[in-house]
Amino acid sequence: MNKKTSTVFVCNNCGQDFSKWLGRCTNCGAWDTIVEMRGVKATPSSKAAAAGPAQIVPFSSCTVNETNRIASPYPEIDRVLGGGLIPGAFILLGGDPGIGKSTLLLQLASAWAKTGSKVLYISGEESAEQIYARGSRLGVADSPVLMLTETSVETILNKLDEAAPDIVVIDSIQTMFSDAMESAPGSVSQVRESASLLLRFAKQHKAAVILIGHVTKDGSIAGPRVLEHMVDTVLYFEGDGHYQYRIVRAVKNRYGPSGEIAVMSMTDRGLAEISNPSEFFLLNRANPQVGTAVVPVLEGSRVLVVEVQSLVNKSHFGLPQRVASGINPKKLSLLLAVLERFGGFSLGEYDIFFNIAGGLTVAEPAVDLGVAASIISSFSNRPLRRDLGFIGELGLGGEIRPVNNMPLRIKELAHMGFTQCLAPRPPKKADWTMNNKGIEIIQCGRIGEVKEYIF
Ligand code: TYD
Ligand code: MG
């Protein structure tokens, strides 16, 4: 074998390679994170050999066979994957500890196993008894999933050759270690080596391999760059321990659109899909409250109708407080400045608190108009019209601008029973201004005119 032993240095924080030791990583700026990584470094020729002899083929023959996709009883998860699981896909599921990654994958594994795939669940974190206990709680104890508790990648690869599964779950990549590396499990060099060995298995045997990855304090997966570049699909499992709902988000997907989400809810019997998430996030429709506005936000191809809430109070101290959760605090300051200058609201002596109900975070500019309306409502101490939704971005000149996917957003508002929507005035004739059955579009070009329509 054409292999050579080499010593490289690698940053344990970001995974960057160096030829010599440094006190501070020049890539991510972290101090004292660069460690020596001794081991077998694959030369380009051995890498190529592992992938098998290359063939020149016509471009048109390089199709993914969509009929091979493995479906699950979770249509939302299948949609996030791009229409089901592709054989040979190498997937990373990242998320905070305790968010429900093992639960989700045990449910999926047993569902795939029940439909005839050979599924192997490999755990380096829990004993088989612990996993069985979880399985019985999830009601999947009778499923034909195969189990292995092991952390050595070499042993795992031997077992994989023997068992030849269609789908492999690795819980978690941070517990795996390869003998070729001297560093401890969980370090970037181990994570990288273990993942690349498993990647080779996935591609050679056309088995789908799903890695669970823990997220570090700063919100990235340990060894993030290496893993995210290596895998075909990166899924993030998001959520807040204080709320029941969880979101699976495709951050990267070579087999489908990225940005797609599935909303799930953690119950005492595992995770359940929420097929109509807007209903889940809209709780107070019957009694409109002062300071609450309703906005359709886009997540991937899904529209969620959410409530945004403001509380505007006279300030009793010198410097008024501005607290925002769910949107960027700088965005709140910007919207307040526009409201003050072009809306005619003097907000300088008021404390302003802002929140998106349910703990969601929204980065889209499409929420601007709804945020402004909720502030106007709280400031005026009057509830907004009950059946009115808000769509639009606020410009620094006080103008209300159209946003992308207006028809989709309007449709979801109508679906949720709203009868009116305050929306921008489009520069040209736009389709979404006409033929909206059941919902009246109120066009408004400037923030100064908004108060005429909202109460
Ligand atoms: P787990 O899947 O172990 O998280 P991870 O693998 O991401 O670390 O989920 C752990 C949490 O989920 C734990 O706090 C208990 C909760 N849980 C439920 O609420 N219902 C259930 O049916 C299960 C199995 C777990
Ligand atoms: Mg776990």
Short mmCIF file of C-alpha atoms and ligand atoms in Angstrom, two decimals, residues 98 101-103 121 125-126 134 171 212 214, ligand 2:
data_model
loop_
_atom_site.label_atom_id
_atom_site.label_comp_id
_atom_site.label_asym_id
_atom_site.label_seq_id
_atom_site.Cartn_x
_atom_site.Cartn_y
_atom_site.Cartn_z
CA GLY A 98 -30.59 16.21 25.14
CA LYS A 101 -31.26 13.22 18.32
CA SER A 102 -31.04 9.63 19.57
CA THR A 103 -34.82 9.53 19.98
CA TYR A 121 -27.96 1.25 15.01
CA GLU A 125 -22.87 6.44 24.14
CA GLU A 126 -25.41 4.15 25.74
CA ARG A 134 -35.89 4.04 25.25
CA ASP A 171 -24.58 7.64 17.72
CA ILE A 212 -25.09 12.05 15.06
CA HIS A 214 -22.95 17.02 19.20
MG MG B 2 -28.07 10.74 22.37
#
